[in-house]
Amino acid sequence: MMKLLTRKDFMKVTGMGAAALGIASLTGCGSSDSSSDTSSSTSSRSESAGEAETAEEDFSDNVTISAWVHTFDNDYGYMDTFNDNPVVAYLSEKFNTTFEWQIPATGSESESFSLMIGSGDYTNVFYTAYSQQTPDELYEDGVIIDLSEYMDAYMPNLTAFLETDETARKNMYNDDGKVLYLPVLQNEASTCWGGLIYNRQILVDMTDDNIQFPSGNDEPTTVEDWEYMFGLMKEYFDGMGYTDYACLIIPYNGWFTTGDILTGFGTTGAFYVDDNGNVQNGIISDEFYNYLVKMKEWYQKGYIYQDFASRSSDPFYWPNTALTYGCVAGVFYGLTSQLGTTLSMADYGMNVDYYAIAAPVDTENNVTPLEANSMVQTAYDYNIVSYGWAVSENCNEDQ
């Protein structure tokens, strides 16, 4: 009997959350033997799925699962390997499963994923965030399989949930009624995992703890406040003799698609609904033009990292680590784990104290900022993104 996706008993467990659901999708497909025939038909899968409804699960035999995942952030030495991740360790023990991870080096994710797909040597499951093809294209090319026929047998809780939420169901199934990957689902308030942060320690040192933002606020809230802050940061870095530093690091394309900074100018880098209920294209707005003018000005003053456009392989949430972890970055998109003094290197006299910072309001052009974005508590409905865990054709049908 084929054991695909999650073991039936495990899918009865409730309250595991979106992260566990993603990892749980790994626990049912065994690694392929090179001599195995992996080109089985859809009908045989349907029969296997049907059998699973009445078959008793047996975890006495260890199952090995190969998986490609795009990152393993272990800068703080919490884990030696990804198998030490508490969720992974729990699933491995509970279901007698061994995971073999393929984790590309930071910055090489896209190339690694493309090489795997191009070679045809797919892992059993993989995370599709760095795929250059859509899930539908991967399916049409015979790379991944349709999971919809296994929903009732192996994921009864998820199936029951989708029957009560039409929006989630429409997002999860494609136009042909197929489920090609398990996406991120989250339905509760959650603390943001990242956002813009700034090194307040520099401002404290440069002003003898007498920071005077032009707005009169305790935190930088306007474009003018940011320019005051950048002036102090540049003076500090130059005074320390640094040649490679950044007062501000922005993505290679010139703006944050998450809306950071842009919302303070009253726009976004995508479509949005204005206060009158009309759909607007942020990129063609006057506010977006004002943003570009200001970014050009800041770049010419040396506030923006001069080689930002060349950093095309850097995730926006993990920019130029040589600068961010080297304590020579003023403002960038950081993670919650980087807040405070975590990144300080006291032995080298390099101290940082990172605070969350909201988008700067463009008071010069008297704009009304869009929804403020900083590291705050945010509530949202079911969040389903266009990538997740997919199961490849290289799963062994005999397992």
XYZ file of C-alpha atoms in Angstrom:
399
model
C 0.000 0.000 0.000
C 1.265 3.432 -0.896
C 1.700 5.801 2.037
C 1.407 9.275 0.497
C 1.507 12.602 2.341
C 0.573 12.244 5.989
C -0.184 9.009 7.760
C -3.905 8.645 8.246
C -3.756 8.609 12.030
C -1.618 11.739 12.137
C -4.090 13.734 10.050
C -6.631 13.181 12.830
C -4.475 15.227 15.155
C -5.835 18.751 15.497
C -4.283 22.114 16.252
C -0.891 21.518 14.634
C -0.983 24.868 12.788
C 0.297 25.968 9.393
C 3.962 25.141 10.002
C 3.233 21.629 11.191
C 0.907 21.093 8.241
C 3.740 21.951 5.899
C 6.167 19.550 7.598
C 3.418 16.951 7.957
C 3.077 16.763 4.205
C 6.480 15.082 4.180
C 5.515 12.064 6.236
C 4.043 9.700 3.720
C 6.151 9.228 0.626
C 9.117 6.911 0.720
C 12.340 7.525 -1.164
C 12.517 5.994 -4.605
C 14.716 3.023 -5.388
C 16.609 3.625 -8.604
C 15.189 0.387 -9.984
C 11.603 1.213 -9.057
C 9.016 2.061 -11.675
C 7.689 5.488 -10.715
C 5.486 5.997 -13.762
C 2.324 4.537 -12.305
C -1.089 5.535 -13.523
C -3.674 7.776 -11.950
C -6.018 4.818 -11.545
C -3.519 2.917 -9.393
C -3.180 5.954 -7.148
C -6.923 6.136 -6.778
C -7.037 2.477 -5.757
C -4.286 3.042 -3.194
C -6.120 6.029 -1.788
C -9.307 4.031 -1.528
C -7.587 1.203 0.285
C -6.189 3.643 2.831
C -9.674 4.385 4.155
C -9.939 0.954 5.756
C -6.324 -0.207 6.008
C -4.629 -0.202 9.402
C -1.540 1.981 9.532
C 1.718 0.160 10.269
C 4.806 2.171 11.233
C 7.049 -0.786 12.060
C 9.129 -0.284 8.896
C 11.229 2.837 8.691
C 10.450 5.042 5.678
C 13.070 7.384 4.225
C 11.880 10.645 2.658
C 14.071 12.990 0.642
C 13.079 16.650 0.762
C 14.345 19.892 -0.781
C 13.832 22.949 1.392
C 15.162 26.408 0.664
C 16.723 27.538 3.925
C 18.108 26.413 7.254
C 18.984 29.446 9.362
C 21.305 28.183 12.069
C 23.419 31.252 12.749
C 22.907 30.944 16.487
C 23.868 27.278 16.742
C 20.514 26.080 18.064
C 20.597 22.932 15.903
C 23.315 20.929 14.196
C 21.028 19.681 11.427
C 17.502 20.315 10.225
C 16.529 16.906 11.624
C 17.047 18.437 15.078
C 14.134 20.789 14.420
C 11.611 19.869 17.149
C 8.733 19.394 14.680
C 10.838 17.238 12.373
C 12.223 15.211 15.280
C 8.708 14.636 16.631
C 7.358 13.432 13.289
C 10.409 11.264 12.657
C 9.980 9.431 15.947
C 6.202 9.187 15.868
C 6.012 7.774 12.357
C 9.345 5.920 12.204
C 10.515 8.163 9.364
C 13.988 9.269 8.296
C 14.332 12.589 6.458
C 17.108 13.266 3.979
C 17.268 17.009 3.411
C 18.672 18.834 0.428
C 19.300 22.410 1.551
C 20.957 24.834 -0.905
C 23.432 27.467 0.215
C 21.963 30.878 0.867
C 21.770 32.844 -2.368
C 21.795 29.744 -4.580
C 18.202 28.630 -3.979
C 16.850 29.413 -7.442
C 19.799 27.794 -9.209
C 19.638 24.723 -6.975
C 15.925 24.227 -7.530
C 16.206 24.717 -11.304
C 19.099 22.240 -11.453
C 17.070 19.636 -9.569
C 14.075 20.053 -11.876
C 16.227 20.110 -15.016
C 18.099 16.959 -14.044
C 14.933 14.981 -13.349
C 16.444 13.760 -10.081
C 13.706 15.175 -7.855
C 13.470 14.676 -4.132
C 10.296 12.940 -2.944
C 8.864 16.255 -1.808
C 10.032 19.832 -2.195
C 9.125 23.382 -1.302
C 8.148 25.295 -4.442
C 8.902 28.879 -3.382
C 11.886 29.104 -5.751
C 10.293 27.355 -8.716
C 10.459 29.210 -12.031
C 7.357 27.288 -13.092
C 3.846 27.396 -11.729
C 2.445 24.297 -10.003
C 0.251 23.697 -13.059
C 3.314 23.744 -15.315
C 5.196 21.379 -13.014
C 2.225 19.023 -13.121
C 1.917 19.212 -16.911
C 5.628 18.429 -17.210
C 5.167 15.311 -15.088
C 7.200 16.611 -12.139
C 4.544 16.641 -9.402
C 1.340 14.713 -8.790
C -2.274 15.625 -8.080
C -3.069 15.261 -4.388
C -6.838 15.796 -4.582
C -7.641 12.085 -4.824
C -5.856 11.456 -1.509
C -7.582 14.216 0.451
C -10.431 12.186 1.940
C -8.281 9.177 2.804
C -5.238 10.883 4.278
C -6.349 14.386 5.229
C -9.869 14.195 6.636
C -9.411 17.224 8.903
C -8.247 19.421 6.038
C -11.044 18.098 3.837
C -13.628 18.893 6.508
C -12.211 22.392 6.931
C -12.360 23.120 3.200
C -16.020 22.114 3.166
C -16.735 24.940 5.623
C -14.607 27.621 3.935
C -15.340 28.230 0.273
C -12.622 30.867 -0.135
C -9.918 28.529 1.144
C -11.237 25.707 -1.043
C -11.192 27.845 -4.197
C -7.632 28.923 -3.488
C -6.385 25.423 -2.760
C -7.887 23.700 -5.794
C -6.905 24.810 -9.292
C -9.381 25.349 -12.116
C -9.289 21.634 -12.973
C -10.089 20.560 -9.421
C -6.547 19.435 -8.635
C -4.474 20.024 -5.483
C -0.897 20.335 -6.670
C 0.754 21.431 -3.432
C -0.082 21.989 0.223
C -0.018 25.764 0.668
C 0.338 27.885 3.777
C -2.905 28.100 5.724
C -3.184 30.305 8.778
C -6.354 31.497 10.417
C -5.384 33.334 13.567
C -3.621 36.450 14.750
C 0.115 36.124 14.421
C 3.110 38.229 15.323
C 4.974 39.359 12.220
C 8.192 37.445 11.651
C 9.953 40.379 10.043
C 9.834 44.022 9.054
C 11.966 47.130 8.779
C 14.408 47.568 11.657
C 16.970 50.294 12.447
C 20.098 50.457 14.590
C 19.160 52.960 17.263
C 22.511 52.486 19.015
C 24.219 54.570 16.323
C 21.862 57.483 16.974
C 22.416 57.193 20.717
C 26.197 57.221 20.298
C 26.208 60.106 17.821
C 23.988 62.367 19.954
C 25.076 61.380 23.455
C 21.608 59.888 23.861
C 19.935 63.166 22.892
C 18.196 62.148 19.658
C 16.216 65.018 18.136
C 13.915 63.777 15.401
C 12.469 66.734 13.429
C 8.936 65.427 13.995
C 9.423 65.683 17.750
C 8.560 62.004 18.147
C 10.666 59.482 20.029
C 10.892 57.257 16.940
C 11.545 58.157 13.270
C 8.091 58.546 11.727
C 8.488 60.889 8.751
C 10.703 61.098 5.670
C 12.418 64.080 7.315
C 13.101 61.965 10.427
C 14.688 59.292 8.265
C 16.954 61.823 6.560
C 18.095 63.066 9.967
C 18.757 59.444 10.969
C 20.643 58.624 7.740
C 22.832 61.693 8.162
C 23.946 60.479 11.588
C 24.475 56.928 10.327
C 26.588 58.001 7.363
C 28.682 60.261 9.573
C 29.204 57.366 11.975
C 30.197 54.814 9.318
C 32.518 57.268 7.549
C 34.051 58.295 10.845
C 34.773 54.651 11.669
C 36.573 54.279 8.357
C 34.198 51.724 6.867
C 34.217 51.509 3.084
C 31.433 48.957 2.669
C 28.335 49.838 4.674
C 24.693 50.746 4.189
C 22.463 53.283 5.884
C 19.553 51.643 4.051
C 19.332 48.323 2.208
C 16.487 47.953 -0.281
C 15.701 44.987 -2.575
C 17.420 44.807 -5.953
C 14.227 45.831 -7.791
C 14.067 49.138 -5.929
C 11.134 48.630 -3.579
C 9.673 46.202 -1.067
C 6.807 44.237 -2.556
C 5.550 43.878 1.024
C 4.783 47.618 0.998
C 7.482 48.631 3.479
C 8.501 52.301 2.966
C 6.053 52.613 0.022
C 2.974 52.729 2.255
C 4.368 55.833 3.940
C 4.278 57.505 0.526
C 0.616 56.528 0.182
C 1.013 53.728 -2.320
C 2.150 50.158 -2.895
C 3.974 48.238 -5.615
C 0.781 46.436 -6.606
C -2.977 46.904 -6.942
C -4.935 48.081 -3.922
C -8.404 49.358 -3.043
C -8.579 53.032 -2.063
C -10.881 54.597 0.540
C -13.591 55.049 -2.100
C -13.619 51.372 -2.987
C -11.818 51.852 -6.296
C -9.006 49.573 -7.457
C -5.753 51.477 -7.988
C -2.439 50.485 -9.544
C 0.162 51.730 -7.106
C 3.072 51.603 -9.554
C 1.566 54.199 -11.934
C 0.498 56.590 -9.170
C 1.933 60.019 -8.430
C 2.825 58.733 -4.978
C 5.001 56.001 -6.470
C 6.765 58.639 -8.575
C 7.422 60.670 -5.420
C 8.901 57.546 -3.856
C 11.252 57.018 -6.809
C 12.383 60.643 -6.698
C 13.209 60.331 -3.002
C 15.034 57.023 -3.490
C 17.169 58.610 -6.238
C 17.977 61.494 -3.898
C 18.921 59.160 -1.060
C 21.029 57.028 -3.380
C 22.960 60.059 -4.620
C 23.619 61.124 -1.025
C 25.057 57.682 -0.259
C 22.256 56.639 2.061
C 21.206 53.582 0.039
C 23.608 50.671 -0.398
C 25.349 51.530 -3.656
C 25.359 48.018 -5.111
C 21.816 47.094 -4.099
C 20.774 46.306 -7.698
C 23.420 43.588 -7.958
C 22.009 41.649 -4.995
C 19.402 39.852 -7.104
C 19.810 36.540 -5.264
C 19.229 38.001 -1.791
C 15.786 37.382 -0.261
C 14.368 40.727 0.896
C 14.144 39.291 4.422
C 17.825 38.249 4.395
C 19.729 41.047 2.655
C 23.525 41.253 2.297
C 24.409 39.257 5.393
C 28.002 40.532 5.337
C 26.635 43.958 6.258
C 23.704 43.022 8.483
C 25.625 40.487 10.550
C 28.751 42.631 10.368
C 27.042 45.490 12.256
C 27.467 47.940 9.351
C 23.830 48.241 8.247
C 21.528 50.967 9.519
C 18.050 50.127 8.206
C 16.991 46.913 6.489
C 14.253 44.274 6.456
C 15.107 42.197 9.496
C 13.740 39.248 11.405
C 12.316 39.266 14.900
C 15.344 37.245 15.998
C 17.569 40.207 15.065
C 15.855 42.744 17.301
C 17.694 44.184 20.269
C 21.407 43.575 20.797
C 21.503 40.010 19.422
C 23.817 40.887 16.523
C 26.323 42.855 18.608
C 29.985 41.813 18.519
C 31.273 43.147 21.805
C 34.729 41.647 21.344
C 35.216 43.924 18.328
C 33.582 46.959 19.879
C 30.643 46.733 17.477
C 27.357 47.238 19.270
C 23.887 47.332 17.771
C 20.417 47.755 19.203
C 17.800 47.146 16.539
C 14.284 48.526 16.880
C 11.268 47.956 14.644
C 10.456 50.967 12.495
C 7.330 51.964 10.597
C 7.278 53.291 7.032
C 8.273 56.986 6.860
C 5.327 59.279 6.165
C 5.817 61.608 3.172
C 4.619 64.795 4.906
C 6.273 66.956 2.232
C 3.644 65.889 -0.294
C 0.867 65.797 2.312
C -0.087 62.206 1.555
C -2.225 59.866 3.588
C -0.183 56.739 4.274
C -1.708 53.361 3.613
C -1.907 50.757 6.359
C 1.144 51.217 8.563
C 3.648 48.402 8.511
C 5.991 47.613 11.328
C 6.636 44.602 13.529
C 3.257 44.565 15.251
C 0.507 42.060 15.984
C -1.490 41.457 12.835
C -4.697 39.527 12.284
C -5.757 38.184 8.914
C -8.037 35.635 7.321
C -6.849 32.379 5.806
C -3.564 33.183 4.147
C -2.957 30.918 1.160
C 0.164 31.618 -0.842
C 1.110 30.390 -4.313
C 3.737 27.941 -3.099
C 4.085 25.166 -0.583
C 5.000 21.482 -0.343
C 4.590 19.451 -3.530
C 4.972 15.694 -3.941
C 7.092 14.625 -6.896
C 6.620 11.751 -9.323
C 9.688 10.150 -7.734
C 7.683 8.853 -4.794
C 7.804 5.093 -4.624
C 4.346 3.690 -5.359
C 5.206 0.451 -3.562
C 5.740 2.116 -0.189
